PDB file of C-alpha atoms in Angstrom:
ATOM      1  CA  MET I  20      34.644   1.185 -11.140  1.00  0.00           C
ATOM      2  CA  ALA I  21      34.724  -2.123 -13.199  1.00  0.00           C
ATOM      3  CA  SER I  22      36.303  -1.646 -16.706  1.00  0.00           C
ATOM      4  CA  PHE I  23      33.400  -2.483 -19.113  1.00  0.00           C
ATOM      5  CA  GLY I  24      35.315  -0.681 -21.844  1.00  0.00           C
ATOM      6  CA  GLN I  25      37.965  -3.204 -21.629  1.00  0.00           C
ATOM      7  CA  LEU I  26      36.140  -6.283 -21.431  1.00  0.00           C
ATOM      8  CA  ILE I  27      33.820  -5.274 -24.673  1.00  0.00           C
ATOM      9  CA  GLY I  28      36.938  -4.459 -26.712  1.00  0.00           C
ATOM     10  CA  TYR I  29      38.675  -7.896 -25.517  1.00  0.00           C
ATOM     11  CA  MET I  30      34.934  -9.752 -26.431  1.00  0.00           C
ATOM     12  CA  GLY I  31      35.306  -8.045 -29.576  1.00  0.00           C
ATOM     13  CA  ARG I  32      38.528  -7.989 -31.076  1.00  0.00           C
ATOM     14  CA  ASP I  33      37.755 -10.925 -33.247  1.00  0.00           C
ATOM     15  CA  LEU I  34      34.633  -8.707 -34.513  1.00  0.00           C
ATOM     16  CA  ARG I  35      37.219  -6.852 -36.209  1.00  0.00           C
ATOM     17  CA  THR I  36      39.261  -9.576 -37.803  1.00  0.00           C
ATOM     18  CA  GLY I  37      36.002 -11.356 -38.724  1.00  0.00           C
ATOM     19  CA  GLU I  38      36.426 -14.230 -36.547  1.00  0.00           C
ATOM     20  CA  GLY I  39      33.706 -13.283 -34.221  1.00  0.00           C
ATOM     21  CA  ARG I  40      30.275 -12.473 -34.081  1.00  0.00           C
ATOM     22  CA  ALA I  41      28.225 -10.531 -31.491  1.00  0.00           C
ATOM     23  CA  VAL I  42      25.480 -12.646 -31.103  1.00  0.00           C
ATOM     24  CA  LEU I  43      23.569 -11.229 -28.032  1.00  0.00           C
ATOM     25  CA  PHE I  44      22.107  -7.884 -27.052  1.00  0.00           C
ATOM     26  CA  HIS I  45      19.779  -9.103 -23.857  1.00  0.00           C
ATOM     27  CA  ASN I  46      17.751  -5.771 -22.569  1.00  0.00           C
ATOM     28  CA  LEU I  47      20.225  -3.473 -24.544  1.00  0.00           C
ATOM     29  CA  LEU I  48      19.057  -0.730 -26.821  1.00  0.00           C
ATOM     30  CA  SER I  49      22.500  -1.459 -28.892  1.00  0.00           C
ATOM     31  CA  HIS I  50      22.572  -3.999 -31.443  1.00  0.00           C
ATOM     32  CA  ALA I  51      24.978  -5.644 -33.974  1.00  0.00           C
ATOM     33  CA  GLY I  52      26.795  -2.750 -35.814  1.00  0.00           C
ATOM     34  CA  SER I  53      26.582  -0.533 -32.286  1.00  0.00           C
ATOM     35  CA  PRO I  54      29.896   0.796 -31.521  1.00  0.00           C
ATOM     36  CA  GLU I  55      31.587  -0.497 -28.874  1.00  0.00           C
ATOM     37  CA  ALA I  56      31.335   2.608 -26.866  1.00  0.00           C
ATOM     38  CA  ASP I  57      27.293   2.536 -26.970  1.00  0.00           C
ATOM     39  CA  ILE I  58      27.229  -0.569 -25.742  1.00  0.00           C
ATOM     40  CA  GLN I  59      30.057   0.308 -22.771  1.00  0.00           C
ATOM     41  CA  GLU I  60      27.735   3.156 -22.092  1.00  0.00           C
ATOM     42  CA  GLU I  61      24.504   1.301 -21.382  1.00  0.00           C
ATOM     43  CA  PHE I  62      26.508  -1.151 -19.321  1.00  0.00           C
ATOM     44  CA  GLU I  63      28.099   1.997 -17.373  1.00  0.00           C
ATOM     45  CA  ARG I  64      24.876   4.009 -17.019  1.00  0.00           C
ATOM     46  CA  ASN I  65      23.092   0.617 -15.253  1.00  0.00           C
ATOM     47  CA  ALA I  66      25.950  -0.066 -13.022  1.00  0.00           C
ATOM     48  CA  SER I  67      25.821   3.661 -11.658  1.00  0.00           C
ATOM     49  CA  LEU I  68      22.811   2.869  -9.955  1.00  0.00           C
ATOM     50  CA  LEU I  69      24.515   0.425  -7.814  1.00  0.00           C
ATOM     51  CA  PRO I  70      25.707   1.700  -4.200  1.00  0.00           C
ATOM     52  CA  ALA I  71      29.580   1.838  -3.411  1.00  0.00           C
ATOM     53  CA  ARG I  72      30.409  -1.110  -2.133  1.00  0.00           C
ATOM     54  CA  ALA I  73      34.012  -2.364  -1.198  1.00  0.00           C
ATOM     55  CA  ASN I  74      34.951  -5.357  -3.699  1.00  0.00           C
ATOM     56  CA  GLY I  75      31.281  -5.128  -5.120  1.00  0.00           C
ATOM     57  CA  ASN I  76      30.771  -6.489  -8.524  1.00  0.00           C
ATOM     58  CA  ALA I  77      29.404  -4.509 -11.350  1.00  0.00           C
ATOM     59  CA  LEU I  78      29.869  -7.300 -13.991  1.00  0.00           C
ATOM     60  CA  TYR I  79      30.181 -11.037 -14.641  1.00  0.00           C
ATOM     61  CA  HIS I  80      32.610 -12.330 -17.379  1.00  0.00           C
ATOM     62  CA  GLU I  81      31.528 -16.101 -18.442  1.00  0.00           C
ATOM     63  CA  VAL I  82      32.379 -18.059 -21.135  1.00  0.00           C
ATOM     64  CA  ILE I  83      30.592 -20.853 -22.605  1.00  0.00           C
ATOM     65  CA  SER I  84      33.076 -23.286 -24.343  1.00  0.00           C
ATOM     66  CA  PHE I  85      32.142 -26.436 -26.762  1.00  0.00           C
ATOM     67  CA  SER I  86      33.895 -29.647 -27.645  1.00  0.00           C
ATOM     68  CA  GLN I  87      36.025 -30.016 -30.387  1.00  0.00           C
ATOM     69  CA  GLY I  88      35.082 -31.906 -33.679  1.00  0.00           C
ATOM     70  CA  HIS I  89      31.929 -30.038 -34.860  1.00  0.00           C
ATOM     71  CA  ALA I  90      31.757 -29.664 -38.929  1.00  0.00           C
ATOM     72  CA  LEU I  91      29.621 -26.286 -39.192  1.00  0.00           C
ATOM     73  CA  ASP I  92      30.335 -23.481 -41.069  1.00  0.00           C
ATOM     74  CA  SER I  93      31.021 -20.264 -39.403  1.00  0.00           C
ATOM     75  CA  ARG I  94      27.273 -18.412 -40.278  1.00  0.00           C
ATOM     76  CA  THR I  95      25.751 -21.941 -38.996  1.00  0.00           C
ATOM     77  CA  LEU I  96      27.838 -21.770 -35.948  1.00  0.00           C
ATOM     78  CA  GLU I  97      27.157 -18.542 -35.072  1.00  0.00           C
ATOM     79  CA  HIS I  98      23.650 -18.963 -35.295  1.00  0.00           C
ATOM     80  CA  LYS I  99      23.681 -21.899 -32.906  1.00  0.00           C
ATOM     81  CA  LEU I 100      25.615 -20.396 -30.590  1.00  0.00           C
ATOM     82  CA  GLY I 101      23.609 -17.516 -31.080  1.00  0.00           C
ATOM     83  CA  ASP I 102      20.593 -19.642 -29.545  1.00  0.00           C
ATOM     84  CA  ILE I 103      22.702 -21.269 -26.665  1.00  0.00           C
ATOM     85  CA  ALA I 104      23.887 -17.941 -25.385  1.00  0.00           C
ATOM     86  CA  GLN I 105      20.166 -16.595 -25.381  1.00  0.00           C
ATOM     87  CA  ALA I 106      18.966 -19.789 -23.743  1.00  0.00           C
ATOM     88  CA  TYR I 107      22.043 -19.269 -21.175  1.00  0.00           C
ATOM     89  CA  VAL I 108      20.996 -15.550 -20.690  1.00  0.00           C
ATOM     90  CA  ALA I 109      17.145 -16.272 -20.302  1.00  0.00           C
ATOM     91  CA  SER I 110      17.968 -18.550 -17.216  1.00  0.00           C
ATOM     92  CA  ARG I 111      20.930 -17.147 -15.772  1.00  0.00           C
ATOM     93  CA  ALA I 112      19.993 -13.371 -16.256  1.00  0.00           C
ATOM     94  CA  PRO I 113      16.983 -12.756 -17.529  1.00  0.00           C
ATOM     95  CA  LYS I 114      16.358  -9.316 -15.693  1.00  0.00           C
ATOM     96  CA  GLN I 115      19.877  -8.145 -16.404  1.00  0.00           C
ATOM     97  CA  LEU I 116      21.824  -6.734 -19.495  1.00  0.00           C
ATOM     98  CA  ALA I 117      24.119  -8.855 -21.381  1.00  0.00           C
ATOM     99  CA  TYR I 118      25.994  -8.879 -24.237  1.00  0.00           C
ATOM    100  CA  ALA I 119      27.718 -11.842 -25.829  1.00  0.00           C
ATOM    101  CA  VAL I 120      30.335 -12.335 -28.733  1.00  0.00           C
ATOM    102  CA  ALA I 121      31.220 -15.957 -30.209  1.00  0.00           C
ATOM    103  CA  HIS I 122      34.709 -16.320 -31.065  1.00  0.00           C
ATOM    104  CA  LEU I 123      35.001 -19.080 -34.052  1.00  0.00           C
ATOM    105  CA  ASP I 124      38.393 -18.694 -34.543  1.00  0.00           C
ATOM    106  CA  THR I 125      39.840 -21.633 -31.997  1.00  0.00           C
ATOM    107  CA  ASP I 126      39.882 -25.209 -32.302  1.00  0.00           C
ATOM    108  CA  TYR I 127      37.051 -24.862 -29.424  1.00  0.00           C
ATOM    109  CA  ALA I 128      34.509 -22.638 -30.744  1.00  0.00           C
ATOM    110  CA  HIS I 129      33.394 -20.230 -27.305  1.00  0.00           C
ATOM    111  CA  VAL I 130      30.601 -17.325 -26.295  1.00  0.00           C
ATOM    112  CA  HIS I 131      32.278 -14.835 -24.083  1.00  0.00           C
ATOM    113  CA  VAL I 132      28.903 -13.106 -22.091  1.00  0.00           C
ATOM    114  CA  LEU I 133      29.084  -9.897 -20.074  1.00  0.00           C
ATOM    115  CA  ILE I 134      26.337  -9.595 -17.982  1.00  0.00           C
ATOM    116  CA  SER I 135      25.681  -6.731 -15.526  1.00  0.00           C
ATOM    117  CA  ALA I 136      25.440  -7.217 -11.841  1.00  0.00           C
ATOM    118  CA  ASN I 137      22.441  -5.629 -11.532  1.00  0.00           C
ATOM    119  CA  ALA I 138      18.982  -5.935 -13.257  1.00  0.00           C
ATOM    120  CA  VAL I 139      18.124  -3.053 -15.636  1.00  0.00           C
ATOM    121  CA  ASN I 140      17.268   0.278 -13.487  1.00  0.00           C
ATOM    122  CA  SER I 141      17.527  -1.716 -10.420  1.00  0.00           C
ATOM    123  CA  ARG I 142      20.027  -0.344  -7.666  1.00  0.00           C
ATOM    124  CA  LYS I 143      20.167  -4.386  -6.130  1.00  0.00           C
ATOM    125  CA  ARG I 144      22.909  -6.628  -7.455  1.00  0.00           C
ATOM    126  CA  GLU I 145      21.629  -9.995  -8.345  1.00  0.00           C
ATOM    127  CA  ARG I 146      23.079 -13.294  -6.778  1.00  0.00           C
ATOM    128  CA  VAL I 147      23.047 -16.869  -8.253  1.00  0.00           C
ATOM    129  CA  THR I 148      23.572 -19.417  -5.505  1.00  0.00           C
ATOM    130  CA  LYS I 149      26.100 -22.095  -6.154  1.00  0.00           C
ATOM    131  CA  HIS I 150      23.559 -24.635  -6.565  1.00  0.00           C
ATOM    132  CA  ASP I 151      21.218 -22.365  -8.897  1.00  0.00           C
ATOM    133  CA  PHE I 152      24.568 -22.145 -10.888  1.00  0.00           C
ATOM    134  CA  ALA I 153      25.267 -25.934 -11.302  1.00  0.00           C
ATOM    135  CA  ARG I 154      21.751 -26.077 -12.428  1.00  0.00           C
ATOM    136  CA  ILE I 155      22.046 -23.773 -15.145  1.00  0.00           C
ATOM    137  CA  GLN I 156      24.880 -25.596 -16.192  1.00  0.00           C
ATOM    138  CA  ARG I 157      23.446 -28.799 -16.386  1.00  0.00           C
ATOM    139  CA  GLU I 158      20.359 -27.374 -18.062  1.00  0.00           C
ATOM    140  CA  LEU I 159      22.809 -25.578 -20.790  1.00  0.00           C
ATOM    141  CA  GLU I 160      24.489 -28.790 -21.456  1.00  0.00           C
ATOM    142  CA  SER I 161      20.932 -30.605 -21.717  1.00  0.00           C
ATOM    143  CA  HIS I 162      19.798 -28.081 -24.562  1.00  0.00           C
ATOM    144  CA  VAL I 163      22.733 -28.037 -26.558  1.00  0.00           C
ATOM    145  CA  LEU I 164      22.874 -32.167 -26.311  1.00  0.00           C
ATOM    146  CA  GLU I 165      19.308 -32.437 -27.444  1.00  0.00           C
ATOM    147  CA  HIS I 166      18.821 -29.157 -29.898  1.00  0.00           C
ATOM    148  CA  HIS I 167      22.299 -28.699 -31.382  1.00  0.00           C
ATOM    149  CA  PRO I 168      23.665 -32.337 -31.936  1.00  0.00           C
ATOM    150  CA  GLU I 169      26.088 -31.234 -34.785  1.00  0.00           C
ATOM    151  CA  LEU I 170      27.933 -29.600 -32.192  1.00  0.00           C
ATOM    152  CA  VAL I 171      29.440 -32.929 -31.100  1.00  0.00           C
ATOM    153  CA  GLN I 172      29.167 -31.832 -27.345  1.00  0.00           C
ATOM    154  CA  ALA I 173      30.534 -33.854 -24.763  1.00  0.00           C
ATOM    155  CA  ARG I 174      28.758 -34.502 -21.634  1.00  0.00           C
ATOM    156  CA  VAL I 175      30.695 -32.929 -18.890  1.00  0.00           C
ATOM    157  CA  TYR I 176      27.856 -31.324 -16.331  1.00  0.00           C
ATOM    158  CA  THR I 177      25.065 -34.174 -16.942  1.00  0.00           C
ATOM    159  CA  ARG I 178      27.679 -37.368 -16.515  1.00  0.00           C
ATOM    160  CA  ASP I 179      26.243 -40.443 -15.043  1.00  0.00           C
ATOM    161  CA  ARG I 180      28.203 -40.175 -11.533  1.00  0.00           C
ATOM    162  CA  GLN I 181      28.249 -43.910 -11.848  1.00  0.00           C
ATOM    163  CA  ALA I 182      30.597 -43.765 -14.777  1.00  0.00           C
ATOM    164  CA  GLN I 183      32.596 -41.077 -13.164  1.00  0.00           C
ATOM    165  CA  GLN I 184      33.609 -43.265 -10.198  1.00  0.00           C
ATOM    166  CA  LEU I 185      35.329 -46.194 -12.225  1.00  0.00           C
TER     167      LEU I 185
END
């Protein structure tokens, strides 16, 4: 079985130093302040419903990274990144378990997102096509640019194609 514990521990390393914040508990009973073991148990319980399959995914680890240059204090940044993680998961994995931790200790703020491969209490793996994943990335970037301009996010997924060819 996938090592939920290792990933949750890695994501939580900055929680212990105060340089990270748990910003999302989507479809989880766990909450900020819950022991990592409780979060792990919820993911493992849900993954145990999946039929055994060679090389079958039980989890997804995705990172949402932001441009350098914002001038936000850590508390404000935490709230902004939580909002962005929520928007991402609402589009990417609305029926799945998701846990996100913002890491604020680097030059580039980023959010680690752990997503279950299956919806809550489902025996079926959820799949996102490459086309849908690209659309989700573009929509999230547009959301960040529109609702959080103070993050000074550079356009990556929504750049004008003609400008890229110059």
